[in-house]
Amino acid sequence: MDAESLTPKLAVAYPAGTVLFREGDPGAEMFLIVAGTVRVTKRSASGERTLAVLGPGEFFGEMAILTGEARSATATVEEDARLVPIDAGMLEHLVARSPEISVRLLKRLAFRLKATNDLSAILLHRDARVRVVRGLALLVETQGEERGPDEVYVAVTPEDLGTQLGLAPEEVATVLARLERGGLVAPAGDGSGYLVRDLERLREFVDFLTDREASGELET
Ligand code: CMP
């Protein structure tokens, strides 16, 4: 959905740390992000799992208004944000008015479903290296930000990756340290995430691990 196509006056400012809604709450509106970032988290047996960190142009909270069910996750403002709240009536109006908005909404939902399916496939692997390398490749694909000719930034910490991949942060850190020694990743200066340095080699590494797994050299 295009932030510019909605009246910017409708945007409401929320400071970092604001909990917009919690998993299990009833929900009557979705939000479009005009500025800032929002972290979407879900409770799990091992603690809190980050599903996504969303930025400008992205939306969230649509599931409760489309399905009538409770919020499937908690949304917290990460960096001071300006959000446009959209209730069910307004969403209907937007969809009816603009095929372009409808298609963009459908595309985003389809990509989110694909990412969820890809993550489920990753969780079938038991080997921590396979999970981390594939998880990182998935993050590059779904939420990587280009920073240079062959450098992509992903906003994820070993803790986040661990909760997404069902691994302890130490296991993730061990694999990331190996990737760092191999020159494939580097921690971002501010500690907020990682720079993936050589995408081609990361893909080759995914293929290499997959081949070893197929030949029974790694536990699956
Ligand atoms: P809703 O269930 O209303 O409230 C929580 C929101 O988090 C949900 O709508 C989606 O917008 C968003 N959400 C849920 N799962 C994911 C996911 N896997 N990736 C990104 N966003 C998600």
Short mmCIF file of C-alpha atoms and ligand atoms in Angstrom, two decimals, residues 21 40 51-52 54 59-65 70-73 112 116, ligand 1:
data_model
loop_
_atom_site.label_atom_id
_atom_site.label_comp_id
_atom_site.label_asym_id
_atom_site.label_seq_id
_atom_site.Cartn_x
_atom_site.Cartn_y
_atom_site.Cartn_z
CA PHE A 21 -1.50 -4.17 20.71
CA VAL A 40 6.08 -7.98 15.61
CA LEU A 51 8.37 -12.53 13.48
CA ALA A 52 9.37 -9.35 11.71
CA LEU A 54 8.56 -3.74 9.63
CA PHE A 59 1.45 -2.63 7.13
CA PHE A 60 0.45 -4.90 9.98
CA GLY A 61 -2.62 -5.79 12.04
CA GLU A 62 -4.65 -6.71 8.95
CA MET A 63 -5.25 -10.31 10.05
CA ALA A 64 -7.55 -9.51 12.97
CA ILE A 65 -9.72 -7.20 10.88
CA ALA A 70 -7.78 -12.06 18.08
CA ARG A 71 -4.38 -10.48 17.38
CA SER A 72 -1.98 -13.23 16.29
CA ALA A 73 1.08 -11.33 17.57
CA ARG A 112 4.28 -13.27 4.16
CA THR A 116 6.16 -18.52 6.85
P1 CMP B 1 -2.97 -9.33 13.53
O1 CMP B 1 -3.15 -10.78 13.79
O2 CMP B 1 -4.16 -8.47 13.42
O3 CMP B 1 -2.00 -8.73 14.64
C1 CMP B 1 -0.64 -9.16 14.63
C2 CMP B 1 -0.08 -8.83 13.28
O4 CMP B 1 1.25 -9.22 13.08
C3 CMP B 1 -0.82 -9.63 12.21
O5 CMP B 1 -2.15 -9.16 12.15
C4 CMP B 1 0.04 -9.38 11.02
O6 CMP B 1 -0.17 -8.11 10.47
C5 CMP B 1 1.42 -9.38 11.69
N1 CMP B 1 2.07 -10.68 11.48
C6 CMP B 1 1.65 -11.89 11.91
N2 CMP B 1 2.52 -12.84 11.50
C7 CMP B 1 3.49 -12.21 10.81
C8 CMP B 1 4.68 -12.64 10.16
N3 CMP B 1 5.03 -13.93 10.15
N4 CMP B 1 5.43 -11.72 9.54
C9 CMP B 1 5.09 -10.42 9.57
N5 CMP B 1 4.00 -9.96 10.20
C10 CMP B 1 3.21 -10.84 10.80
#
